[in-house]
XYZ file of C-alpha atoms in Angstrom:
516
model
C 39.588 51.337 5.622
C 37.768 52.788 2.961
C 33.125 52.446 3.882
C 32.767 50.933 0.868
C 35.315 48.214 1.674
C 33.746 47.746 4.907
C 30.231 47.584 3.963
C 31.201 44.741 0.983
C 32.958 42.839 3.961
C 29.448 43.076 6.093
C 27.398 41.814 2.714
C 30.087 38.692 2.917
C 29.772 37.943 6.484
C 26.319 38.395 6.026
C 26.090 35.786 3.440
C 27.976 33.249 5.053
C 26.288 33.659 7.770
C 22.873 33.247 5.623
C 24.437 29.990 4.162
C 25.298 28.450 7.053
C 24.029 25.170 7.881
C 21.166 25.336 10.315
C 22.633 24.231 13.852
C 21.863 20.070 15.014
C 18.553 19.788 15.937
C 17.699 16.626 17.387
C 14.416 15.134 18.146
C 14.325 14.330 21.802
C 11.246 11.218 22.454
C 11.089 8.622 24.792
C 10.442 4.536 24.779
C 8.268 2.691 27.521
C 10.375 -0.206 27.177
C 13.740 -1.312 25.796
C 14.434 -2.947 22.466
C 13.408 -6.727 22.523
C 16.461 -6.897 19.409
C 18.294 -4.510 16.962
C 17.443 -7.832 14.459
C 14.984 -7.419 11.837
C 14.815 -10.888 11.424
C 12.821 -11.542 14.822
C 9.522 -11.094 15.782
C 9.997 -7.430 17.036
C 6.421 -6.764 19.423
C 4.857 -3.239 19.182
C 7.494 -1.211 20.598
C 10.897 -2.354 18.759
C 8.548 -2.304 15.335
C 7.979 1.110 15.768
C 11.738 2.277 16.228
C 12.843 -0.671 13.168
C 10.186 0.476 10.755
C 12.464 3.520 10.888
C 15.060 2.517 9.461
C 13.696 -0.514 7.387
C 10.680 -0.431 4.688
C 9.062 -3.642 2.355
C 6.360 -3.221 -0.614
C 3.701 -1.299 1.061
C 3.636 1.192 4.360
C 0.681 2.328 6.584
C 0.103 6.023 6.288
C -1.628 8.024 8.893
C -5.247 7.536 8.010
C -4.039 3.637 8.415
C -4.263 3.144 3.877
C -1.756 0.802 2.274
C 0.620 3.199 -0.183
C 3.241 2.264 -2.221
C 6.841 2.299 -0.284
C 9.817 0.023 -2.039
C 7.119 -1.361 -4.654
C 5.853 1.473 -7.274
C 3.094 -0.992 -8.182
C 2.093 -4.721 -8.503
C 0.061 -6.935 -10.353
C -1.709 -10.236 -10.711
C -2.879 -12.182 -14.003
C -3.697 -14.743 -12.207
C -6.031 -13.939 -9.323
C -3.175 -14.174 -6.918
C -1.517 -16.681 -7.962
C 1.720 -14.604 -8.721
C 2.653 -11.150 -8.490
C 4.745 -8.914 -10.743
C 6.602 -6.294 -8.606
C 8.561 -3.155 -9.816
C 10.583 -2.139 -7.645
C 11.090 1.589 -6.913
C 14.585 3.196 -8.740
C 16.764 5.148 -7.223
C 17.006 3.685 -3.709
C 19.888 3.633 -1.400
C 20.201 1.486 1.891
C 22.338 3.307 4.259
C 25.416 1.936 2.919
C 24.962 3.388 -0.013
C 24.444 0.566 -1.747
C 21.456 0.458 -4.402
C 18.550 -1.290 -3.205
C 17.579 -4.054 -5.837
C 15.174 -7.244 -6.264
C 18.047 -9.540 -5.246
C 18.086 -7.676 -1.569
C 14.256 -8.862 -1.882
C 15.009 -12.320 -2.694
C 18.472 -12.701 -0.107
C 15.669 -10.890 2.947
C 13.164 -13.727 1.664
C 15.496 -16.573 1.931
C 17.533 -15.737 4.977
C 13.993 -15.562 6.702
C 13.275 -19.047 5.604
C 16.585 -20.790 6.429
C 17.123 -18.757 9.711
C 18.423 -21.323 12.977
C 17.473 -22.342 15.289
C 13.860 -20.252 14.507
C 13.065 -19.422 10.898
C 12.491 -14.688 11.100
C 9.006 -13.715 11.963
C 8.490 -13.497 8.144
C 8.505 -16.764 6.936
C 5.022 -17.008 8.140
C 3.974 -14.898 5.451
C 6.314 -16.740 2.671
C 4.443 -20.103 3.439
C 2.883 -20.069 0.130
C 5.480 -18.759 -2.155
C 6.820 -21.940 -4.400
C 9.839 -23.784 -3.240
C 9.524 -22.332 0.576
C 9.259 -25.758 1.880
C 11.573 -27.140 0.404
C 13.733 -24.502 1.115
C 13.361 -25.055 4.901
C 13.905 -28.459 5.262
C 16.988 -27.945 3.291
C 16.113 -29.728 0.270
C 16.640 -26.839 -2.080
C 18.907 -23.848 -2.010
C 17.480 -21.012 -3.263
C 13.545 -20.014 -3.367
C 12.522 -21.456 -6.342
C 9.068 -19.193 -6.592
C 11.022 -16.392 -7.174
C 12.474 -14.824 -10.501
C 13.952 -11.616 -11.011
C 13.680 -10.083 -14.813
C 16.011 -7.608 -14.309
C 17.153 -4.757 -10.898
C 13.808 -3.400 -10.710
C 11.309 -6.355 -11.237
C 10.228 -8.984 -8.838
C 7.961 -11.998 -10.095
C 6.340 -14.408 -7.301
C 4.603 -17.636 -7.685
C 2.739 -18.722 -4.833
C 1.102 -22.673 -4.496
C -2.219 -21.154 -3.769
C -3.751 -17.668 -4.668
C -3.158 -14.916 -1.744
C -4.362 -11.939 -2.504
C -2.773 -9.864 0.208
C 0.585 -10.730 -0.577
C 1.963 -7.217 -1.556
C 0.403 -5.901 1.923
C 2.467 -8.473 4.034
C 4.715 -6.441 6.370
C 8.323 -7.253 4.834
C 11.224 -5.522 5.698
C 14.118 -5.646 3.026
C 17.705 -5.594 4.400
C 20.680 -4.772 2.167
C 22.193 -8.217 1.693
C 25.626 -7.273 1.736
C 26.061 -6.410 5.510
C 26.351 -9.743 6.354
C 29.313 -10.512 4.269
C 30.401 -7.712 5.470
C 30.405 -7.757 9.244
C 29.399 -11.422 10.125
C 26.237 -12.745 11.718
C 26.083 -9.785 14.048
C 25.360 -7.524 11.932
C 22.500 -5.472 13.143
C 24.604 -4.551 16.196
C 27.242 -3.036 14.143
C 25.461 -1.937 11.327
C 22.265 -0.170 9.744
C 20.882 -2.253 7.052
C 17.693 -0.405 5.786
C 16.546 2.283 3.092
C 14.212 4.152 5.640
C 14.358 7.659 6.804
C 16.578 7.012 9.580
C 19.628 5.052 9.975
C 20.219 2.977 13.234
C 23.027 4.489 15.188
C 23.459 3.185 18.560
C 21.694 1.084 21.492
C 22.498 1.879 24.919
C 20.167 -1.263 26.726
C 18.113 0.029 29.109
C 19.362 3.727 28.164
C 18.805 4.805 24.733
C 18.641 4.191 20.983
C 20.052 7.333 18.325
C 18.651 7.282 14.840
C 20.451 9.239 12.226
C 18.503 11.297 9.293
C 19.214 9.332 6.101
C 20.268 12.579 4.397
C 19.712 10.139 1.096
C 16.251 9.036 1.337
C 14.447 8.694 -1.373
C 11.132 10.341 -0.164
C 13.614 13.454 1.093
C 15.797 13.589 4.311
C 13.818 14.087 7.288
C 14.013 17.539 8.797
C 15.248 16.776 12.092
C 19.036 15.320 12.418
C 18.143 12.315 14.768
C 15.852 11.234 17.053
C 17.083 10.468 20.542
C 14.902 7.795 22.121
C 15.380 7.339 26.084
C 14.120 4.111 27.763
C 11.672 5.644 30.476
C 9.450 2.357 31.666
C 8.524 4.307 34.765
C 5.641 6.763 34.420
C 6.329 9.040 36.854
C 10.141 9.429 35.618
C 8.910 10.205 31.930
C 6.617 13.183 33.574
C 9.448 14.482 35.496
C 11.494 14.548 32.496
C 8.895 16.098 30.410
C 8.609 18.413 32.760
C 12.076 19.304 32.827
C 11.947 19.646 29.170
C 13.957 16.777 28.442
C 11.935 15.303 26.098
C 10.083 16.905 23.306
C 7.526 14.544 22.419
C 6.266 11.892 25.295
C 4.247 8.679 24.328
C 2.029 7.752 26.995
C 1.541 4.577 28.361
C -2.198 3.564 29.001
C -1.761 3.768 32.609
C -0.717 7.264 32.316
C -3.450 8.963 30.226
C -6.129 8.979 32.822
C -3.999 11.666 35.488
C -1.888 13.244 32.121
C -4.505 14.451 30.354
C -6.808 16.228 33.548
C -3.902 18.023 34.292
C -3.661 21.885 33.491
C 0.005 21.963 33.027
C -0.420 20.126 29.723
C -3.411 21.836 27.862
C -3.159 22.385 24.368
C 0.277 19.709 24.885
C -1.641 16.495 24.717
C -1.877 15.313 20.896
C -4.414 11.629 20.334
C -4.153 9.365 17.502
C -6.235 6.446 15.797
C -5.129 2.713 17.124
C -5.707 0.136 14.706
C -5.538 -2.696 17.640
C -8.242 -5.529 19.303
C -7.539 -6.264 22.629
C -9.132 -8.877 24.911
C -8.838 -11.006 27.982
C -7.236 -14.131 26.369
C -8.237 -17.503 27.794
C -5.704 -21.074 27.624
C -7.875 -24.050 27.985
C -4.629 -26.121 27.423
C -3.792 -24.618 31.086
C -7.174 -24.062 32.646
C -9.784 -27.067 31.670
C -12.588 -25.392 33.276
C -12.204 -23.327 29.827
C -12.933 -25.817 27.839
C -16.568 -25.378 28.976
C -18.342 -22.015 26.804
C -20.554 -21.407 29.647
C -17.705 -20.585 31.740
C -15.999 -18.196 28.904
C -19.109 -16.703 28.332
C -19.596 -15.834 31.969
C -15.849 -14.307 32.771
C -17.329 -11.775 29.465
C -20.964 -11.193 31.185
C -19.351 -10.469 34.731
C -16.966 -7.853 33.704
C -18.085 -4.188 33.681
C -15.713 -3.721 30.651
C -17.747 -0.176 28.974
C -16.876 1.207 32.691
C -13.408 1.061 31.874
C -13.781 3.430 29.104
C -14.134 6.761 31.515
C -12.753 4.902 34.327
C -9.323 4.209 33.419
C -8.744 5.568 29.754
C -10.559 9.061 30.577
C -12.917 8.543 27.650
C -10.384 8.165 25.241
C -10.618 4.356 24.447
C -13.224 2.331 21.996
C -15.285 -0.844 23.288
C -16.208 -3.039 19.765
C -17.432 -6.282 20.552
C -15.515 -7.863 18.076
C -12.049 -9.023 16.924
C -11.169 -6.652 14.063
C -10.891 -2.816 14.481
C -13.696 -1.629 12.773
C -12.499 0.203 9.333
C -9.306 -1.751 8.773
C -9.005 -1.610 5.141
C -12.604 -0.509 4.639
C -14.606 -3.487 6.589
C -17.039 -3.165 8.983
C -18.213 -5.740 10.991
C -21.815 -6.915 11.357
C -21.387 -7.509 15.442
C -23.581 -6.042 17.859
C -23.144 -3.320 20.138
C -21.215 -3.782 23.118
C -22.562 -6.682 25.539
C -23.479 -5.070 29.026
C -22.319 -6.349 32.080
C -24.942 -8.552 33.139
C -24.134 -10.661 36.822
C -26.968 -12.693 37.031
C -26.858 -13.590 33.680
C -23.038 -14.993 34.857
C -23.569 -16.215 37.622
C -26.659 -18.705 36.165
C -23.848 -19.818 33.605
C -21.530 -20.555 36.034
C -24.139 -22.744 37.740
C -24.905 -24.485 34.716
C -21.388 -25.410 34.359
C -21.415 -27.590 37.870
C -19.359 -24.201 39.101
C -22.022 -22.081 41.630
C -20.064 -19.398 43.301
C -16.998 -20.456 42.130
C -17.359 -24.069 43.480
C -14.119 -26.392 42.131
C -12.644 -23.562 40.113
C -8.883 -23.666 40.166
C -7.466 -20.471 41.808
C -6.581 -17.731 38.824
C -4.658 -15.044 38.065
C -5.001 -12.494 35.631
C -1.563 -11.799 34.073
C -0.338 -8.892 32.458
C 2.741 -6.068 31.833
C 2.663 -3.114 33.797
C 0.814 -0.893 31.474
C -2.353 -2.976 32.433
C -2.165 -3.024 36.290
C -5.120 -1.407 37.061
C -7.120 -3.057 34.521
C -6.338 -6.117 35.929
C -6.529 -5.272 39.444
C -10.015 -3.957 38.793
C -11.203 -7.335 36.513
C -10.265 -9.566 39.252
C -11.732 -7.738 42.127
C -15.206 -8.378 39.419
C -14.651 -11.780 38.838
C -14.423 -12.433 43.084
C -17.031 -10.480 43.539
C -19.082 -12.099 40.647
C -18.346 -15.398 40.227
C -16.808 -16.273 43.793
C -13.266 -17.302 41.942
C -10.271 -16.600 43.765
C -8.847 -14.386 41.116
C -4.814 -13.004 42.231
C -3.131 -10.458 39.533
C 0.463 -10.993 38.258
C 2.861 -8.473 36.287
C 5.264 -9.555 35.020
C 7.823 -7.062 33.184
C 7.439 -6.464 29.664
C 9.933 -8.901 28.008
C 9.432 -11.854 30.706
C 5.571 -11.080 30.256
C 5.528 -11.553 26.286
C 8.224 -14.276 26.692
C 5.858 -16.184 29.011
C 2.385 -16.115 26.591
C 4.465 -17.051 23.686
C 5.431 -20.056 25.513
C 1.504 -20.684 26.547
C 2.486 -19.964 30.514
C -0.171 -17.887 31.209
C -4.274 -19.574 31.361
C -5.612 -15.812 31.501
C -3.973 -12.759 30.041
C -4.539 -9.385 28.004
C -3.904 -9.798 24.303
C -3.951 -7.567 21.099
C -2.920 -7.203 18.125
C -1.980 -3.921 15.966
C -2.325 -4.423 12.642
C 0.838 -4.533 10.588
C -0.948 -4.344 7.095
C -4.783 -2.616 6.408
C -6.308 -5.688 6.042
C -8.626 -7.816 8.982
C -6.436 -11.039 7.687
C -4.152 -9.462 9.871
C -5.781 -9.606 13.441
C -7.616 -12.469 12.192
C -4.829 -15.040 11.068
C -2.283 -13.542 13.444
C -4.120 -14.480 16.818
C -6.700 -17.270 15.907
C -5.439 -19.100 13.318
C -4.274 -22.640 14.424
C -0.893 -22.534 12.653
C -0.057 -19.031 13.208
C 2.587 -18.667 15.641
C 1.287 -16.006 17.069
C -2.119 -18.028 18.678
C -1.361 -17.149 22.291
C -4.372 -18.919 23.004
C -3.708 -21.635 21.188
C -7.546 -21.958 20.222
C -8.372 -24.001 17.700
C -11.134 -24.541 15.121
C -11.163 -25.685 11.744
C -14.354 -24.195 10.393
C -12.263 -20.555 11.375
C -9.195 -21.838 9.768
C -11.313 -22.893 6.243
C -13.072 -19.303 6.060
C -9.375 -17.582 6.827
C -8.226 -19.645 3.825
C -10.913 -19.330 1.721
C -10.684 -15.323 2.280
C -7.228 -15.255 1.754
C -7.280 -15.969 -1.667
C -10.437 -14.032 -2.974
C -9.340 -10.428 -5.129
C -12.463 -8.772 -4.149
C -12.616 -7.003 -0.747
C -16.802 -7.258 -0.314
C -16.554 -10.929 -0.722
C -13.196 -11.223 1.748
C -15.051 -9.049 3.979
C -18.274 -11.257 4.395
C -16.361 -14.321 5.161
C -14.575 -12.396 7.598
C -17.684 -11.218 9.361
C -18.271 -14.885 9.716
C -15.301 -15.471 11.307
C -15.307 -12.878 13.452
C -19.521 -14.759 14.519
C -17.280 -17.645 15.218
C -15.372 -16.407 17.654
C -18.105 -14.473 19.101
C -20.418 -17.176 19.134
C -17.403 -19.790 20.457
C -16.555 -16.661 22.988
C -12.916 -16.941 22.035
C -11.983 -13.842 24.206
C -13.583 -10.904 25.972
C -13.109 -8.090 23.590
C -11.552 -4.976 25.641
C -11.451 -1.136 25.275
C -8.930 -0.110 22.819
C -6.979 3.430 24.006
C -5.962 5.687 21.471
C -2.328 6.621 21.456
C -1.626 9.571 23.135
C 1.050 11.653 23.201
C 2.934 15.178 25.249
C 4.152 17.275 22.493
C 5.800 20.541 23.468
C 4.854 23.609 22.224
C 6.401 24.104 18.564
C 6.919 20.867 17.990
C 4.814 20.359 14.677
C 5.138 16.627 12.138
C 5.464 14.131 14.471
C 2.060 11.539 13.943
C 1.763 8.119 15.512
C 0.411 5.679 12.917
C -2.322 3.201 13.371
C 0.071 0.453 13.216
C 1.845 1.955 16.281
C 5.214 3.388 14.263
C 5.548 6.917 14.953
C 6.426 8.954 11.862
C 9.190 11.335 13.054
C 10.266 12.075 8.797
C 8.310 15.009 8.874
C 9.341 16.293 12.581
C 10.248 19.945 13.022
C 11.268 21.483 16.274
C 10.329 25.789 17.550
């Protein structure tokens, strides 16, 4: 064979070789507890709402810095001063079935939230004040009413009462024809969202694959998939990290401390912002003696909580004294510094409560998952040693755990919140609200619920702020909770592995992932 001939077969192979498709490169990460549902219709909890934000998007996302930006809506408006909103809708979208993502997808999400059985979708919360809602509900209407739809791309909302954070609420739109398609079951057969990542299978207990939407419209992701293994058990997500199973390891709290002092993992261990309150909850439905402030006030004086800080999170954790995370959509609260742990000053409230040393206090027992079991272990040994109250520590696994303070179970428990939307309405409404369904507490006070109200439906942030701050004195004052140290998230990220960012809102961002 002529060299010539042979050298123009080399530049071929050559070029196909060049042209070739890079080979599958799949994002290996891991999951400290299982799915609570594949459903995007139920209240998901931290951990499923990071793997179903995803694959599903509404109006607005979080970005890194923890700044509302525009996602499915390219802008809204208000003429009104919140009294409706004028949506356009972003072109060009595709849910994963291909089909075009539209304002009637909006409006079919909306309503299936509202007439949901037995228990309306985590949602509807946030559609309380859109027009015809109610109605809707009970039955009495069939359609939403408060919503009109100009044409594809535009989406107008009346509400009964101005709410200026309406476009920030955390929706998640769902392509409307699945349902049709594959029954009420759905989500476990089907991925019905227009985020980066499509939602390919659920092992329980195992495993959940996510596909790259190859047809996003902010550009396919540069990783194939993301593999996410179910490791609840810290020392089995080391040793598979170690094996180099895993290329990127969340850390549960309990882990950080011993992680992050050892060697092995220098220059691996990768901490980001948490936009989250936490706190020692308190039921006085369960526990009367909590009915009495003295007695709230001195569980909050006894506990060494700025020990904790070092102790436990190895300095990488943030004591506020306060129930919003300070910066959440540019407010900053007016509290104090950080009570200090002050004994005497406890124990003298607990006297003046008809309670010295404990005296007719029901036993108690701090409950939690098992993320927090040295925190609480190390609170009730305080609170004996303090107070003189027979204090006992129960974890309960994750699922059974949230199960039982949604059901108001549990008289003493650790709480949070993570924001879902840059606003302190959020972590405000969400936990102390009286109607909100998410008031583990179940604490209730009107003047709080007037000033959430009020701030709800005010346009400008300085004035929404201020009444905020006097929420947040209300609960302070009332001492709702004891504020705890928030941890940052932290992360193992093996070397090369570059794009992967955990979000204040707790969704890690795996669009822009890229493996050595």
């Amino acid at each position: 064979m002529p060299l010539t001939v042979l050298f123009r077969l080399f530049l071929v192979l050559l070029a196909a070789v060049i042209a070739a498709p890079a080979p599958a490169a799949t994002l290996r990460a891991s999951l400290s507890d299982d799915l609570a549902t594949a459903d995007p219709f139920v209240f998901p909890g931290l951990i499923t709402a990071g793997v179903l934000r995803q694959v599903y998007e509404g109006f607005t996302a979080m970005d890194a810095e923890g700044n509302a930006v525009p996602a499915l809506a390219t802008g809204w408006e208000t003429a009104d001063g919140g009294r409706s909103w004028r949506f356009s809708l972003r072109r060009g979208v595709r849910f994963h079935s291909g089909r075009e993502f539209t304002a009637a997808d909006v409006l079919w999400t909306w309503e299936r939230h509202l007439t949901r059985k037995p228990q309306p979708g985590y949602s509807a919360f946030y559609l309380r004040g859109v027009e015809g809602a109610a109605a809707l509900q009970r039955g009495d209407a069939s359609s939403l009413s408060g919503v009109t739809i100009p044409d594809p791309h535009t989406l107008v909302v009346r509400l009964t009462e101005p709410d200026a954070l309406f476009p920030l609420y955390p929706f998640l739109f769902v392509d409307r024809g699945l349902e049709a398609e594959f029954g009420p079951s759905w989500p476990e057969q089907a991925s019905g969202g227009t985020g980066p990542f499509r939602f390919a299978s659920w092992r329980r207990g195992d495993s959940v694959r996510l596909e790259a939407h190859a047809g996003y419209w902010g550009g396919a992701p540069a990783v194939d998939g993301v593999q996410l293994s179910v490791l609840p058990d810290p020392n089995t997500l080391l040793a598979r990290y170690d094996a180099g199973d895993l290329d990127v390891a969340p850390l549960p709290e309990n882990l950080v401390r011993s992680a992050v002092r050892q060697p092995r993992y220098d220059g691996q261990v990768r901490a980001f912002r948490r936009a989250q309150v936490r706190y020692l909850a308190v039921n006085q439905d369960l526990y009367p003696p909590f009915r009495d402030q003295r007695v709230r006030e001195a569980l909050r004086l006894a506990l060494d909580r700025a020990a904790t800080v070092d102790g436990l999170h190895a300095g990488r954790a943030v004591l506020a004294e306060g129930f919003v995370t300070p910066g959440l959509g540019g407010y900053h609260p007016d509290s104090a510094a950080p009570a200090p742990a002050d004994p005497v000053r406890a124990k003298a409230l607990l006297a003046e409560a008809g309670h010295a040393g404990g005296r007719g206090l029901p036993p108690l027992q701090i409950a939690g998952a098992p993320n927090v079991r040295e925190e609480a272990t190390y609170f009730a040994a305080q609170l004996g040693a303090v107070l003189g109250i027979p204090v006992g520590v129960r974890i309960l696994e994750r699922g059974a755990y949230v199960a039982a303070i949604n059901e108001g179970r549990e008289a003493l428990f650790f709480n949070g919140w993570t924001a879902d939307y840059p606003d302190p309405m959020d972590q405000l409404a969400s936990q102390w609200f009286s109607a909100s369904p998410t008031n583990r507490s179940r604490w209730r006070d009107p003047s709080f619920d007037r000033l959430v109200d009020r701030a709800r439906s005010l346009a400008d942030p300085a004035a929404r702020h201020a009444l905020y701050r006097e929420a947040e004195h209300l609960l302070n004052a009332g001492s709702a909770a004891v504020p705890l140290p928030v941890p940052q998230y932290v992360a193992l990220m093996r070397p090369g592995v570059t794009g992967v960012v955990i979000r204040p809102d707790g969704t890690p961002d795996f669009r822009n992932a890229r493996l050595p």
